[in-house]
Each structure stands twice: as structure tokens, then as C-alpha cells.
Amino acid sequence: MNSRRLSPTTFLASLLGVGFIPFAPGTFGTLFAAGVYLLLPKSLFSGQGWWWLGGALLLVSGAAVWLSGRAEKKLGRDAPAIVIDEFCGYFVAVLLLPKSLLLAIYAFVLFRVFDIAKPFPINVSQRLRGGWGIVVDDLIAGVYANLAIQLIRILKPSFFGQ
């Protein structure tokens, strides 16, 4: 990690340096998010907790847009080290779903699939300027992953051990 490129904004945009892992930084950023998810109380994923989680996700996503835009100026356009967007996208993938280890794994896999494959409109959203282009594509990938999980839960609830 080049210390010239590390500033408070790049440190936060890289999820405390996770994004500077030299291979698969997006995957490690998503693993970081999954780890945080597993540490959070179950109450955030049911009842009134969804409001708190949703509000926190909105605030973190707004901060991620700003941080990503700033970090991009130092690290380059949509630099691989910027992984705060994976954090936000992963939490969209688990929003409004009951907390479980199986769900954490399925959300991880599906989010990564959609984030890497970039089906429409994910691919188009990357053209947005600055931090918006970095973060919005991951938020949409999270929506796709969440919808896929919701559909699986309806069609085959036993898939999640429920």
C-alpha cells in the first residue's frame, strides 16, 4: 500500500485498508460486510430494527458516494481499492430479510454474481459521475440479490433451513 495514496478518505473508502489486498479486493470488501452483518444483533433484521438498519444504510451509502468520489481522485477512476460500495451493496442484499448464517452466505454469493456480471442497468449506472457511478451499481446489484433471495424464500423456504 502506497502511503502517498492513503488518506482518511481512501482509508475509509477502502474499508480500513481491505481494498488494498492485491487480489479480489471486491470479494474481500464483501467478506468484510458479511462479517459485520454476522456481528450485528438479530433484532436489526426484524420488526422495528429494519427502520434503524435502513436508515443507517441510507446514511452509509450517502457517505460512500462522497468518500468514493474523493478517493477516486487519488486512486483513479473506480479504483479496485475502493470497496465501500461492496459494503453498501451487501447490506442492500440482506435488507428486509431475517438474519441467518445461510442467508449471509447466499447473499454474499448472489451479490458477487450480480456485481461481477453487471446485468442491465448495473452496467449503465457505472457511467454516473464520481462516487455515484461507483456506489449505485453495487446498490442495484444488492437489490437484484435481495429480490432473488426473496423469490427463493417464497418458492422454496426450506432452501434457507426455515
PDB file of C-alpha atoms in Angstrom:
ATOM      1  CA  MET A   1       0.000   0.000   0.000  1.00  0.00           C
ATOM      2  CA  ASN A   2       1.490   3.299  -1.118  1.00  0.00           C
ATOM      3  CA  SER A   3       1.395   5.697   1.840  1.00  0.00           C
ATOM      4  CA  ARG A   4       1.105   8.658  -0.561  1.00  0.00           C
ATOM      5  CA  ARG A   5      -2.276   7.332  -1.671  1.00  0.00           C
ATOM      6  CA  LEU A   6      -3.530   6.659   1.848  1.00  0.00           C
ATOM      7  CA  SER A   7      -5.540   9.466   3.370  1.00  0.00           C
ATOM      8  CA  PRO A   8      -8.501   9.389   5.738  1.00  0.00           C
ATOM      9  CA  THR A   9     -10.893   9.260   2.755  1.00  0.00           C
ATOM     10  CA  THR A  10      -9.022   6.478   0.920  1.00  0.00           C
ATOM     11  CA  PHE A  11      -8.665   4.564   4.193  1.00  0.00           C
ATOM     12  CA  LEU A  12     -12.432   4.684   4.746  1.00  0.00           C
ATOM     13  CA  ALA A  13     -13.297   4.110   1.066  1.00  0.00           C
ATOM     14  CA  SER A  14     -11.058   1.028   1.138  1.00  0.00           C
ATOM     15  CA  LEU A  15     -12.880  -0.256   4.247  1.00  0.00           C
ATOM     16  CA  LEU A  16      -9.988   0.299   6.624  1.00  0.00           C
ATOM     17  CA  GLY A  17      -7.434  -0.882   4.048  1.00  0.00           C
ATOM     18  CA  VAL A  18      -9.222  -4.075   2.974  1.00  0.00           C
ATOM     19  CA  GLY A  19      -9.451  -2.753  -0.588  1.00  0.00           C
ATOM     20  CA  PHE A  20      -5.673  -2.701  -0.836  1.00  0.00           C
ATOM     21  CA  ILE A  21      -5.476  -6.513  -0.693  1.00  0.00           C
ATOM     22  CA  PRO A  22      -3.737  -7.193  -4.031  1.00  0.00           C
ATOM     23  CA  PHE A  23      -6.209  -9.782  -5.356  1.00  0.00           C
ATOM     24  CA  ALA A  24     -10.027  -9.822  -5.394  1.00  0.00           C
ATOM     25  CA  PRO A  25     -10.476  -6.635  -3.327  1.00  0.00           C
ATOM     26  CA  GLY A  26     -14.209  -6.521  -4.103  1.00  0.00           C
ATOM     27  CA  THR A  27     -14.660 -10.024  -2.768  1.00  0.00           C
ATOM     28  CA  PHE A  28     -12.740  -9.150   0.388  1.00  0.00           C
ATOM     29  CA  GLY A  29     -14.794  -5.968   0.776  1.00  0.00           C
ATOM     30  CA  THR A  30     -17.945  -8.082   0.565  1.00  0.00           C
ATOM     31  CA  LEU A  31     -16.497 -10.565   3.090  1.00  0.00           C
ATOM     32  CA  PHE A  32     -15.859  -7.616   5.407  1.00  0.00           C
ATOM     33  CA  ALA A  33     -19.519  -6.595   5.034  1.00  0.00           C
ATOM     34  CA  ALA A  34     -20.688 -10.170   5.678  1.00  0.00           C
ATOM     35  CA  GLY A  35     -18.546 -10.255   8.820  1.00  0.00           C
ATOM     36  CA  VAL A  36     -20.117  -7.026  10.078  1.00  0.00           C
ATOM     37  CA  TYR A  37     -23.562  -8.442   9.231  1.00  0.00           C
ATOM     38  CA  LEU A  38     -22.872 -11.543  11.320  1.00  0.00           C
ATOM     39  CA  LEU A  39     -21.757  -9.391  14.268  1.00  0.00           C
ATOM     40  CA  LEU A  40     -24.888  -7.226  14.278  1.00  0.00           C
ATOM     41  CA  PRO A  41     -27.789  -8.130  16.575  1.00  0.00           C
ATOM     42  CA  LYS A  42     -30.619 -10.176  15.073  1.00  0.00           C
ATOM     43  CA  SER A  43     -33.081  -7.502  16.203  1.00  0.00           C
ATOM     44  CA  LEU A  44     -31.879  -5.190  13.404  1.00  0.00           C
ATOM     45  CA  PHE A  45     -33.232  -7.662  10.874  1.00  0.00           C
ATOM     46  CA  SER A  46     -36.816  -7.852  12.085  1.00  0.00           C
ATOM     47  CA  GLY A  47     -39.656  -5.597  13.222  1.00  0.00           C
ATOM     48  CA  GLN A  48     -38.640  -2.036  14.022  1.00  0.00           C
ATOM     49  CA  GLY A  49     -34.961  -2.923  13.534  1.00  0.00           C
ATOM     50  CA  TRP A  50     -35.440  -2.670   9.772  1.00  0.00           C
ATOM     51  CA  TRP A  51     -36.064   1.059  10.133  1.00  0.00           C
ATOM     52  CA  TRP A  52     -32.788   1.511  12.001  1.00  0.00           C
ATOM     53  CA  LEU A  53     -30.857  -0.662   9.564  1.00  0.00           C
ATOM     54  CA  GLY A  54     -32.452   1.022   6.551  1.00  0.00           C
ATOM     55  CA  GLY A  55     -31.692   4.486   7.927  1.00  0.00           C
ATOM     56  CA  ALA A  56     -28.106   3.543   8.727  1.00  0.00           C
ATOM     57  CA  LEU A  57     -27.705   2.062   5.239  1.00  0.00           C
ATOM     58  CA  LEU A  58     -29.017   5.268   3.684  1.00  0.00           C
ATOM     59  CA  LEU A  59     -26.519   7.352   5.675  1.00  0.00           C
ATOM     60  CA  VAL A  60     -23.591   4.999   4.984  1.00  0.00           C
ATOM     61  CA  SER A  61     -24.469   4.922   1.268  1.00  0.00           C
ATOM     62  CA  GLY A  62     -24.501   8.720   1.130  1.00  0.00           C
ATOM     63  CA  ALA A  63     -21.136   8.824   2.874  1.00  0.00           C
ATOM     64  CA  ALA A  64     -19.872   6.126   0.491  1.00  0.00           C
ATOM     65  CA  VAL A  65     -20.770   8.255  -2.534  1.00  0.00           C
ATOM     66  CA  TRP A  66     -18.834  11.193  -1.105  1.00  0.00           C
ATOM     67  CA  LEU A  67     -15.864   9.089   0.085  1.00  0.00           C
ATOM     68  CA  SER A  68     -15.671   7.181  -3.204  1.00  0.00           C
ATOM     69  CA  GLY A  69     -15.680  10.384  -5.222  1.00  0.00           C
ATOM     70  CA  ARG A  70     -12.862  11.801  -3.107  1.00  0.00           C
ATOM     71  CA  ALA A  71     -10.848   8.559  -3.120  1.00  0.00           C
ATOM     72  CA  GLU A  72     -11.248   8.248  -6.888  1.00  0.00           C
ATOM     73  CA  LYS A  73      -9.317  11.495  -7.310  1.00  0.00           C
ATOM     74  CA  LYS A  74      -6.317   9.926  -5.563  1.00  0.00           C
ATOM     75  CA  LEU A  75      -6.631   6.302  -6.674  1.00  0.00           C
ATOM     76  CA  GLY A  76      -8.074   6.618 -10.192  1.00  0.00           C
ATOM     77  CA  ARG A  77     -11.447   6.034 -11.829  1.00  0.00           C
ATOM     78  CA  ASP A  78     -13.404   3.304  -9.981  1.00  0.00           C
ATOM     79  CA  ALA A  79     -10.152   2.020  -8.486  1.00  0.00           C
ATOM     80  CA  PRO A  80     -10.306  -1.583  -7.225  1.00  0.00           C
ATOM     81  CA  ALA A  81      -9.187  -0.408  -3.771  1.00  0.00           C
ATOM     82  CA  ILE A  82     -12.488   1.466  -3.318  1.00  0.00           C
ATOM     83  CA  VAL A  83     -14.675  -1.226  -1.733  1.00  0.00           C
ATOM     84  CA  ILE A  84     -17.035   0.732   0.496  1.00  0.00           C
ATOM     85  CA  ASP A  85     -19.544   0.289  -2.332  1.00  0.00           C
ATOM     86  CA  GLU A  86     -19.455  -3.501  -1.817  1.00  0.00           C
ATOM     87  CA  PHE A  87     -20.257  -2.910   1.849  1.00  0.00           C
ATOM     88  CA  CYS A  88     -23.345  -0.888   0.937  1.00  0.00           C
ATOM     89  CA  GLY A  89     -24.443  -3.314  -1.777  1.00  0.00           C
ATOM     90  CA  TYR A  90     -24.151  -6.312   0.519  1.00  0.00           C
ATOM     91  CA  PHE A  91     -26.356  -4.646   3.124  1.00  0.00           C
ATOM     92  CA  VAL A  92     -28.975  -3.935   0.458  1.00  0.00           C
ATOM     93  CA  ALA A  93     -28.829  -7.665  -0.352  1.00  0.00           C
ATOM     94  CA  VAL A  94     -29.727  -8.599   3.260  1.00  0.00           C
ATOM     95  CA  LEU A  95     -32.173  -5.758   3.973  1.00  0.00           C
ATOM     96  CA  LEU A  96     -35.695  -6.849   4.999  1.00  0.00           C
ATOM     97  CA  LEU A  97     -34.562 -10.458   5.380  1.00  0.00           C
ATOM     98  CA  PRO A  98     -34.248 -12.491   8.576  1.00  0.00           C
ATOM     99  CA  LYS A  99     -30.696 -12.815   9.839  1.00  0.00           C
ATOM    100  CA  SER A 100     -29.024 -16.203   9.498  1.00  0.00           C
ATOM    101  CA  LEU A 101     -25.681 -17.708   8.547  1.00  0.00           C
ATOM    102  CA  LEU A 102     -27.162 -19.387   5.468  1.00  0.00           C
ATOM    103  CA  LEU A 103     -28.687 -16.129   4.335  1.00  0.00           C
ATOM    104  CA  ALA A 104     -25.327 -14.384   4.820  1.00  0.00           C
ATOM    105  CA  ILE A 105     -23.679 -16.934   2.535  1.00  0.00           C
ATOM    106  CA  TYR A 106     -26.374 -16.817  -0.160  1.00  0.00           C
ATOM    107  CA  ALA A 107     -26.412 -13.019  -0.099  1.00  0.00           C
ATOM    108  CA  PHE A 108     -22.624 -12.999  -0.443  1.00  0.00           C
ATOM    109  CA  VAL A 109     -22.669 -15.332  -3.457  1.00  0.00           C
ATOM    110  CA  LEU A 110     -25.625 -13.703  -5.226  1.00  0.00           C
ATOM    111  CA  PHE A 111     -24.362 -10.177  -4.604  1.00  0.00           C
ATOM    112  CA  ARG A 112     -20.935 -11.079  -6.034  1.00  0.00           C
ATOM    113  CA  VAL A 113     -22.538 -12.745  -9.079  1.00  0.00           C
ATOM    114  CA  PHE A 114     -24.638  -9.679  -9.895  1.00  0.00           C
ATOM    115  CA  ASP A 115     -21.784  -7.281  -9.106  1.00  0.00           C
ATOM    116  CA  ILE A 116     -19.398  -9.120 -11.422  1.00  0.00           C
ATOM    117  CA  ALA A 117     -21.884  -9.949 -14.229  1.00  0.00           C
ATOM    118  CA  LYS A 118     -23.326  -6.413 -14.221  1.00  0.00           C
ATOM    119  CA  PRO A 119     -26.664  -7.036 -15.970  1.00  0.00           C
ATOM    120  CA  PHE A 120     -28.695  -4.018 -17.086  1.00  0.00           C
ATOM    121  CA  PRO A 121     -28.983  -1.405 -15.575  1.00  0.00           C
ATOM    122  CA  ILE A 122     -25.946  -2.112 -13.397  1.00  0.00           C
ATOM    123  CA  ASN A 123     -23.593  -1.752 -16.365  1.00  0.00           C
ATOM    124  CA  VAL A 124     -25.141   1.583 -17.371  1.00  0.00           C
ATOM    125  CA  SER A 125     -25.152   3.001 -13.831  1.00  0.00           C
ATOM    126  CA  GLN A 126     -21.345   2.875 -13.739  1.00  0.00           C
ATOM    127  CA  ARG A 127     -21.324   5.802 -16.170  1.00  0.00           C
ATOM    128  CA  LEU A 128     -22.651   8.140 -13.492  1.00  0.00           C
ATOM    129  CA  ARG A 129     -20.109  10.729 -12.412  1.00  0.00           C
ATOM    130  CA  GLY A 130     -17.831  10.433  -9.417  1.00  0.00           C
ATOM    131  CA  GLY A 131     -18.865   8.455  -6.390  1.00  0.00           C
ATOM    132  CA  TRP A 132     -22.359   7.918  -7.787  1.00  0.00           C
ATOM    133  CA  GLY A 133     -21.053   5.636 -10.534  1.00  0.00           C
ATOM    134  CA  ILE A 134     -19.009   3.673  -8.017  1.00  0.00           C
ATOM    135  CA  VAL A 135     -21.767   3.129  -5.464  1.00  0.00           C
ATOM    136  CA  VAL A 136     -25.029   2.946  -7.444  1.00  0.00           C
ATOM    137  CA  ASP A 137     -24.036  -0.149  -9.437  1.00  0.00           C
ATOM    138  CA  ASP A 138     -23.429  -2.055  -6.189  1.00  0.00           C
ATOM    139  CA  LEU A 139     -26.700  -0.853  -4.696  1.00  0.00           C
ATOM    140  CA  ILE A 140     -28.516  -2.212  -7.761  1.00  0.00           C
ATOM    141  CA  ALA A 141     -26.567  -5.496  -7.553  1.00  0.00           C
ATOM    142  CA  GLY A 142     -27.708  -5.673  -3.917  1.00  0.00           C
ATOM    143  CA  VAL A 143     -31.330  -5.118  -4.982  1.00  0.00           C
ATOM    144  CA  TYR A 144     -31.029  -7.934  -7.546  1.00  0.00           C
ATOM    145  CA  ALA A 145     -29.507 -10.269  -4.944  1.00  0.00           C
ATOM    146  CA  ASN A 146     -32.209  -9.343  -2.422  1.00  0.00           C
ATOM    147  CA  LEU A 147     -35.003  -9.934  -4.934  1.00  0.00           C
ATOM    148  CA  ALA A 148     -33.505 -13.312  -5.900  1.00  0.00           C
ATOM    149  CA  ILE A 149     -33.356 -14.330  -2.235  1.00  0.00           C
ATOM    150  CA  GLN A 150     -36.918 -13.112  -1.619  1.00  0.00           C
ATOM    151  CA  LEU A 151     -38.105 -15.174  -4.598  1.00  0.00           C
ATOM    152  CA  ILE A 152     -36.251 -18.287  -3.416  1.00  0.00           C
ATOM    153  CA  ARG A 153     -37.733 -17.825   0.075  1.00  0.00           C
ATOM    154  CA  ILE A 154     -41.235 -17.760  -1.423  1.00  0.00           C
ATOM    155  CA  LEU A 155     -40.745 -20.690  -3.810  1.00  0.00           C
ATOM    156  CA  LYS A 156     -38.528 -22.910  -1.636  1.00  0.00           C
ATOM    157  CA  PRO A 157     -38.389 -21.757   2.019  1.00  0.00           C
ATOM    158  CA  SER A 158     -36.552 -24.934   3.051  1.00  0.00           C
ATOM    159  CA  PHE A 159     -33.590 -23.724   0.959  1.00  0.00           C
ATOM    160  CA  PHE A 160     -32.705 -21.440   3.852  1.00  0.00           C
ATOM    161  CA  GLY A 161     -33.316 -24.029   6.552  1.00  0.00           C
ATOM    162  CA  GLN A 162     -36.643 -22.445   7.515  1.00  0.00           C
TER     163      GLN A 162
END
